[in-house]
Coordinates of C-alpha atoms in Angstrom, one line a residue:
X1 CA 52.9 -19.0 -41.5
X2 CA 49.3 -18.3 -41.0
X3 CA 48.7 -21.9 -40.2
X4 CA 51.4 -21.7 -37.4
X5 CA 49.8 -18.7 -35.9
X6 CA 46.4 -20.4 -35.9
X7 CA 47.8 -23.5 -34.3
X8 CA 49.5 -21.4 -31.6
X9 CA 46.3 -19.5 -30.9
X10 CA 44.3 -22.7 -30.7
X11 CA 46.8 -24.2 -28.3
X12 CA 46.8 -21.1 -26.1
X13 CA 43.0 -21.1 -25.9
X14 CA 43.0 -24.8 -25.0
X15 CA 45.4 -24.2 -22.2
X16 CA 43.3 -21.3 -20.8
X17 CA 40.1 -23.4 -21.0
X18 CA 41.9 -26.3 -19.2
X19 CA 42.9 -24.0 -16.4
X20 CA 39.4 -22.4 -15.8
X21 CA 37.5 -23.7 -12.7
X22 CA 34.5 -24.7 -14.8
X23 CA 36.7 -27.1 -16.9
X24 CA 38.2 -28.9 -13.9
X25 CA 36.8 -32.4 -13.2
X26 CA 34.6 -32.9 -10.2
X27 CA 36.3 -34.7 -7.3
X28 CA 34.2 -36.1 -4.4
X29 CA 36.3 -34.4 -1.8
X30 CA 35.5 -31.6 0.7
X31 CA 38.8 -30.0 -0.3
X32 CA 37.1 -29.1 -3.6
X33 CA 35.4 -25.7 -3.0
X34 CA 32.5 -26.6 -5.3
X35 CA 31.8 -29.9 -3.5
X36 CA 32.1 -28.3 -0.1
X37 CA 29.7 -25.5 -1.1
X38 CA 27.1 -27.9 -2.4
X39 CA 27.5 -30.1 0.7
X40 CA 26.8 -27.3 3.1
X41 CA 23.8 -26.0 1.1
X42 CA 22.3 -29.5 1.1
X43 CA 23.0 -29.8 4.9
X44 CA 21.4 -26.5 5.7
X45 CA 18.3 -27.3 3.6
X46 CA 18.0 -30.7 5.2
X47 CA 18.2 -29.3 8.7
X48 CA 15.5 -26.7 7.9
X49 CA 13.2 -29.4 6.4
X50 CA 13.8 -31.6 9.5
X51 CA 12.9 -28.8 11.9
X52 CA 9.7 -27.9 10.0
X53 CA 8.7 -31.6 9.8
X54 CA 9.3 -32.1 13.6
X55 CA 7.3 -29.0 14.4
X56 CA 4.5 -30.1 12.1
X57 CA 4.4 -33.7 13.5
X58 CA 4.5 -32.3 17.1
X59 CA 1.6 -29.9 16.4
X60 CA -0.5 -32.7 14.8
X61 CA 0.2 -35.0 17.7
X62 CA -0.8 -32.5 20.3
X63 CA -3.9 -31.5 18.4
X64 CA -5.0 -35.2 18.1
X65 CA -4.4 -35.7 21.8
X66 CA -6.7 -32.8 22.5
X67 CA -9.2 -34.1 19.9
X68 CA -8.9 -30.9 17.8
X69 CA -9.4 -31.5 14.1
X70 CA -7.0 -30.0 11.6
X71 CA -7.7 -28.5 8.2
X72 CA -9.8 -25.7 6.7
X73 CA -13.1 -27.5 6.6
X74 CA -14.4 -25.2 9.4
X75 CA -14.5 -22.4 6.8
X76 CA -17.7 -23.9 5.4
X77 CA -19.5 -23.8 8.7
X78 CA -21.9 -21.1 9.9
X79 CA -19.9 -18.3 11.6
X80 CA -22.5 -16.9 14.0
X81 CA -20.4 -13.8 14.7
X82 CA -21.8 -10.3 14.1
X83 CA -19.7 -7.8 12.1
X84 CA -20.9 -4.2 12.6
X85 CA -18.8 -2.5 9.9
X86 CA -18.9 -4.2 6.5
X87 CA -18.8 -3.0 2.9
X88 CA -20.1 -6.3 1.6
X89 CA -23.3 -8.1 2.5
X90 CA -22.8 -10.3 5.6
X91 CA -25.0 -11.8 8.3
X92 CA -24.1 -14.1 11.2
X93 CA -25.7 -17.0 9.3
X94 CA -22.9 -16.7 6.6
X95 CA -19.9 -19.0 6.7
X96 CA -16.5 -18.4 8.3
X97 CA -15.1 -18.0 4.8
X98 CA -17.5 -15.1 4.1
X99 CA -16.4 -13.6 7.5
X100 CA -12.7 -13.8 6.5
X101 CA -13.5 -12.1 3.2
X102 CA -15.2 -9.3 5.1
X103 CA -12.0 -9.0 7.3
X104 CA -9.8 -8.8 4.2
X105 CA -12.0 -6.1 2.7
X106 CA -11.9 -4.1 6.0
X107 CA -8.1 -4.4 6.1
X108 CA -7.8 -3.2 2.5
X109 CA -10.1 -0.3 3.4
X110 CA -7.6 0.9 5.9
X111 CA -4.4 0.1 4.0
X112 CA -5.4 1.5 0.6
X113 CA -7.1 4.7 1.8
X114 CA -4.4 5.2 4.5
X115 CA -1.6 4.9 2.0
X116 CA -3.1 7.5 -0.3
X117 CA -3.9 10.0 2.5
X118 CA -0.5 9.5 4.2
X119 CA 1.3 10.1 0.9
X120 CA -0.5 13.3 0.2
X121 CA -0.2 14.7 3.8
X122 CA 3.4 13.5 4.2
X123 CA 4.5 15.1 0.9
X124 CA 2.8 18.4 1.8
X125 CA 4.4 18.5 5.3
X126 CA 7.8 17.5 3.9
X127 CA 7.7 20.4 1.4
X128 CA 6.5 22.7 4.1
X129 CA 9.5 21.9 6.3
X130 CA 11.7 23.4 3.5
X131 CA 9.5 26.5 3.1
X132 CA 11.0 30.0 3.4
X133 CA 8.1 30.9 5.7
X134 CA 9.4 30.6 9.2
X135 CA 6.1 29.8 10.9
X136 CA 5.0 27.2 8.3
X137 CA 8.4 25.4 8.5
X138 CA 8.3 25.3 12.3
X139 CA 4.7 24.0 12.4
X140 CA 5.7 21.3 10.0
X141 CA 8.7 20.4 12.2
X142 CA 6.5 20.2 15.3
X143 CA 4.0 18.0 13.5
X144 CA 6.8 15.6 12.5
X145 CA 8.7 15.5 15.8
X146 CA 5.6 15.0 18.0
X147 CA 3.9 12.3 15.9
X148 CA 7.1 10.4 15.2
X149 CA 8.1 10.2 18.9
X150 CA 4.7 9.0 20.3
X151 CA 3.9 5.3 20.1
X152 CA 1.3 4.4 17.4
X153 CA -0.9 2.5 19.9
X154 CA -1.0 5.5 22.2
X155 CA -2.1 7.7 19.4
X156 CA -4.7 5.2 18.3
X157 CA -6.2 5.1 21.8
X158 CA -6.1 8.9 22.0
X159 CA -8.1 9.3 18.8
X160 CA -10.6 6.5 19.8
X161 CA -11.2 8.1 23.2
X162 CA -11.6 11.5 21.5
X163 CA -14.2 10.0 19.2
X164 CA -16.1 8.5 22.1
X165 CA -16.1 11.9 23.8
X166 CA -18.0 13.6 20.9
X167 CA -21.6 14.6 21.4
X168 CA -24.4 12.1 20.7
X169 CA -26.2 11.9 17.3
X170 CA -28.9 14.4 18.2
X171 CA -26.3 17.0 19.1
X172 CA -23.9 16.1 16.3
X173 CA -21.5 18.7 15.0
X174 CA -22.4 19.8 11.5
X175 CA -19.4 21.6 9.9
X176 CA -21.1 21.7 6.5
X177 CA -24.5 20.8 5.2
X178 CA -24.8 17.0 4.9
X179 CA -21.8 16.2 7.1
X180 CA -22.2 15.1 10.7
X181 CA -19.6 14.2 13.4
X182 CA -20.7 12.5 16.6
X183 CA -19.8 9.5 18.7
X184 CA -21.4 7.4 16.1
X185 CA -18.6 8.4 13.7
X186 CA -18.4 10.6 10.6
X187 CA -21.4 10.6 8.3
X188 CA -21.0 11.9 4.8
X189 CA -23.3 12.2 1.7
X190 CA -23.1 9.3 -0.7
X191 CA -23.9 8.4 -4.2
X192 CA -25.7 5.0 -4.7
X193 CA -23.6 2.9 -7.0
X194 CA -25.5 0.8 -9.6
X195 CA -24.2 -1.1 -12.6
X196 CA -24.3 1.9 -14.8
X197 CA -22.3 4.0 -12.3
X198 CA -19.7 1.2 -12.2
X199 CA -19.3 1.2 -16.0
X200 CA -19.0 5.0 -15.9
X201 CA -16.3 4.9 -13.3
X202 CA -14.5 2.2 -15.4
X203 CA -14.7 4.5 -18.4
X204 CA -13.2 7.3 -16.3
X205 CA -10.3 5.1 -15.2
X206 CA -9.6 3.9 -18.7
X207 CA -9.7 7.5 -20.0
X208 CA -7.2 8.6 -17.5
X209 CA -4.8 5.7 -18.3
X210 CA -5.1 6.4 -22.1
X211 CA -4.6 10.1 -21.5
X212 CA -1.4 9.5 -19.6
X213 CA -0.1 7.3 -22.4
X214 CA -1.0 9.9 -25.0
X215 CA 0.5 12.7 -22.9
X216 CA 3.7 10.8 -22.6
X217 CA 4.0 10.3 -26.3
X218 CA 3.3 13.9 -27.0
X219 CA 6.1 15.0 -24.7
X220 CA 8.4 12.5 -26.3
X221 CA 7.6 14.0 -29.8
X222 CA 8.2 17.5 -28.4
X223 CA 11.6 16.4 -27.1
X224 CA 12.5 15.2 -30.7
X225 CA 11.4 18.2 -32.8
X226 CA 10.9 20.9 -30.2
X227 CA 7.3 21.6 -31.3
X228 CA 4.7 21.9 -28.5
X229 CA 1.5 20.0 -28.9
X230 CA -1.6 20.8 -26.9
X231 CA -2.9 18.0 -24.5
X232 CA -6.1 19.7 -23.4
X233 CA -8.2 18.2 -26.3
X234 CA -7.2 14.7 -25.2
X235 CA -8.0 15.5 -21.6
X236 CA -11.4 16.9 -22.5
X237 CA -12.3 14.0 -24.7
X238 CA -10.9 11.1 -22.6
X239 CA -11.5 12.2 -19.0
X240 CA -14.7 14.3 -19.4
X241 CA -16.5 13.4 -22.6
X242 CA -15.9 9.6 -22.6
X243 CA -17.4 9.0 -19.1
X244 CA -20.2 11.5 -19.7
X245 CA -21.1 9.6 -22.9
X246 CA -21.1 6.2 -21.1
X247 CA -23.2 7.7 -18.3
X248 CA -25.7 9.1 -20.8
X249 CA -26.0 5.9 -22.8
X250 CA -26.4 3.7 -19.8
X251 CA -28.7 6.1 -17.9
X252 CA -26.6 6.3 -14.8
X253 CA -28.1 8.1 -11.8
X254 CA -25.8 10.4 -9.8
X255 CA -28.3 11.7 -7.2
X256 CA -26.6 12.5 -3.9
X257 CA -28.1 10.8 -0.8
X258 CA -27.9 13.1 2.2
X259 CA -27.9 11.5 5.7
X260 CA -30.9 12.2 7.9
X261 CA -31.2 11.9 11.7
X262 CA -34.0 9.5 12.6
X263 CA -34.4 8.6 16.2
X264 CA -31.0 8.1 17.8
X265 CA -29.0 7.4 14.6
X266 CA -28.5 8.5 11.0
X267 CA -30.2 7.0 8.0
X268 CA -28.7 7.2 4.5
X269 CA -25.3 8.6 3.4
X270 CA -21.9 7.0 4.1
X271 CA -21.0 6.3 7.8
X272 CA -17.5 5.9 8.9
X273 CA -17.6 4.1 12.2
X274 CA -15.7 5.7 15.1
X275 CA -13.4 2.6 15.3
X276 CA -12.5 2.8 11.6
X277 CA -12.2 6.6 11.7
X278 CA -9.9 6.6 14.7
X279 CA -7.7 3.9 13.2
X280 CA -7.5 5.7 9.9
X281 CA -6.5 9.0 11.5
X282 CA -3.9 7.4 13.7
X283 CA -2.3 5.5 10.9
X284 CA -2.3 8.4 8.5
X285 CA -0.9 11.0 10.8
X286 CA 1.7 8.6 12.2
X287 CA 2.9 7.4 8.8
X288 CA 2.8 10.8 7.2
X289 CA 5.3 12.1 9.7
X290 CA 7.8 9.6 8.5
X291 CA 7.0 10.2 4.9
X292 CA 7.5 13.9 5.4
X293 CA 11.1 13.3 6.5
X294 CA 11.6 11.0 3.5
X295 CA 10.3 13.7 1.2
X296 CA 12.4 16.4 2.8
X297 CA 15.6 14.4 2.6
X298 CA 14.8 13.4 -1.0
X299 CA 14.4 17.1 -2.0
X300 CA 17.6 18.1 -0.2
X301 CA 19.5 15.3 -2.0
X302 CA 18.9 17.1 -5.4
X303 CA 21.9 19.4 -6.1
X304 CA 21.0 23.0 -5.1
X305 CA 22.7 24.3 -8.3
X306 CA 19.8 23.0 -10.4
X307 CA 17.2 25.0 -8.4
X308 CA 19.4 28.1 -8.6
X309 CA 19.8 27.7 -12.4
X310 CA 16.1 27.3 -12.8
X311 CA 15.4 30.4 -10.7
X312 CA 18.0 32.3 -12.7
X313 CA 16.0 31.5 -15.8
X314 CA 13.0 33.2 -14.2
X315 CA 11.0 30.0 -13.6
X316 CA 8.4 29.9 -10.8
X317 CA 9.2 28.1 -7.6
X318 CA 6.2 25.8 -8.0
X319 CA 7.3 24.9 -11.5
X320 CA 10.9 24.2 -10.4
X321 CA 9.6 22.0 -7.6
X322 CA 7.1 20.1 -9.8
X323 CA 9.2 19.6 -12.9
X324 CA 12.8 19.7 -11.8
X325 CA 13.3 18.8 -8.2
X326 CA 10.6 16.3 -7.4
X327 CA 11.2 14.0 -10.5
X328 CA 14.9 13.7 -9.4
X329 CA 14.0 13.4 -5.7
X330 CA 11.7 10.4 -6.4
X331 CA 14.7 8.2 -7.1
X332 CA 15.7 8.8 -3.4
X333 CA 12.2 8.9 -2.0
X334 CA 10.6 5.7 -3.5
X335 CA 12.7 2.9 -1.7
X336 CA 12.2 4.2 1.9
X337 CA 8.6 5.1 1.0
X338 CA 7.9 1.5 0.2
X339 CA 8.9 0.5 3.7
X340 CA 6.4 3.1 5.1
X341 CA 3.6 1.6 3.0
X342 CA 4.4 -1.8 4.3
X343 CA 4.5 -0.5 7.9
X344 CA 1.1 1.1 7.5
X345 CA -0.4 -2.1 6.2
X346 CA 1.0 -4.2 9.0
X347 CA 0.2 -1.6 11.7
X348 CA -3.4 -1.9 10.7
X349 CA -3.5 -5.0 12.8
X350 CA -3.7 -2.7 15.8
X351 CA -7.3 -2.3 14.9
X352 CA -8.1 -5.0 17.5
X353 CA -7.2 -2.5 20.2
X354 CA -10.2 -0.3 19.4
X355 CA -12.6 -3.1 18.3
X356 CA -12.4 -2.5 14.5
X357 CA -13.1 -5.9 12.9
X358 CA -10.3 -6.4 10.4
X359 CA -8.8 -9.7 9.4
X360 CA -6.9 -10.1 12.7
X361 CA -10.0 -9.4 14.9
X362 CA -12.2 -11.8 12.8
X363 CA -9.5 -14.5 12.9
X364 CA -9.1 -14.2 16.7
X365 CA -12.9 -14.6 17.1
X366 CA -12.8 -17.6 14.8
X367 CA -10.0 -19.1 16.8
X368 CA -11.8 -18.8 20.0
X369 CA -15.0 -20.3 18.6
X370 CA -13.5 -23.2 16.6
X371 CA -10.1 -23.8 18.3
X372 CA -8.4 -23.8 14.8
X373 CA -5.4 -21.8 16.0
X374 CA -2.9 -22.9 13.4
X375 CA -5.3 -22.4 10.5
X376 CA -6.5 -19.0 11.7
X377 CA -2.9 -17.7 12.2
X378 CA -1.9 -19.1 8.8
X379 CA -4.7 -17.2 7.1
X380 CA -3.7 -13.9 8.8
X381 CA -0.1 -14.5 7.7
X382 CA -1.2 -15.3 4.1
X383 CA -3.3 -12.2 3.8
X384 CA -0.6 -9.8 5.1
X385 CA 2.1 -11.6 3.0
X386 CA 0.0 -11.3 -0.1
X387 CA -0.8 -7.6 0.4
X388 CA 2.8 -6.8 1.3
X389 CA 4.2 -8.6 -1.7
X390 CA 1.7 -6.8 -4.0
X391 CA 2.8 -3.4 -2.6
X392 CA 6.5 -4.4 -2.9
X393 CA 6.1 -5.6 -6.5
X394 CA 4.3 -2.4 -7.6
X395 CA 6.8 -0.1 -5.9
X396 CA 9.8 -2.0 -7.2
X397 CA 8.4 -1.8 -10.7
X398 CA 7.8 2.0 -10.3
X399 CA 11.3 2.4 -8.8
X400 CA 12.9 0.6 -11.8
X401 CA 10.8 2.7 -14.2
X402 CA 12.1 6.0 -12.9
X403 CA 15.6 4.9 -12.2
X404 CA 18.5 6.4 -14.2
X405 CA 19.7 4.2 -17.0
X406 CA 23.5 3.7 -17.1
X407 CA 25.1 4.2 -20.5

């Protein structure tokens, strides 16, 4: 009897497998959905390849007719272009490749610093919009509505004209000792970075990373047994003692260099050129207005009952916001925040409007000098694509890390 049941079960399984689409034999007929789908995919890919090949051959033909050489060999030639604002060593005698590297660094200066500042300011303004203080909430609303509704290029030109209207270096504003603001830009005190300083900063970054890992494990242990464990000894040892020990062993110098007015300009210190400063302010204020709305909507997406329950327990408003509301709001905030980071990075290409020499400005100058239009545009596209993909990968990783896990 058991053998009969086994035979019937095997027969039923064989019938089911025979009826599944994966078990059907392939027929070279467009009536078969699998063949039709494969045919249309191959056709679309072939058309796309043909269009790209035609465009490439047409471009190569027109360039050859005009006796314009193709390729990236021009990157090894002397650039001959001056770059006023550069964080790495550069002279006009350097190659075009070096000039492009300077452009990439200048673009990253705007993007990275702008993202950090826009996030901080946007978060504060978004929280202020929900404040119980009527005046603070209205000021935050005016900030958001005004800056969101004005074109970014108009704001950029406004800040640049405002910077040009500042007094000359001899009559520069001095809000605090060692800080000067004039039409030459913003001049700040600086600390000369040597190799020992670099290793000390690396030790600081490593200490912060290790501290965050240790803190996470201590919190996990507290959730298991309910026993609180102090974290301040680890913070003291990893964030303060470790960098101090590395600095002492390597003999790092942390003397502050104050800027001094000599003639018609400043010597020493860190100078933020008016073009860079205007671009940074415009990008930060414009993007922070959008981030503020994202933060506000993310906080309001958290059920109000959780805040009310926390207040009923006597918890402080700042503690509730930091440990209860914001961690849940991040799941709503992060995806649209990624788009704003990408927008800020791409909007940095407006630097050409105020003369700041980023990758777009340097590529345009290279294009005019060499005639390598396709190659220059391709380099711009590659740089922005690489930066944007890097931001997207990091933000997607962070979004997946904080996402709720379905059980």
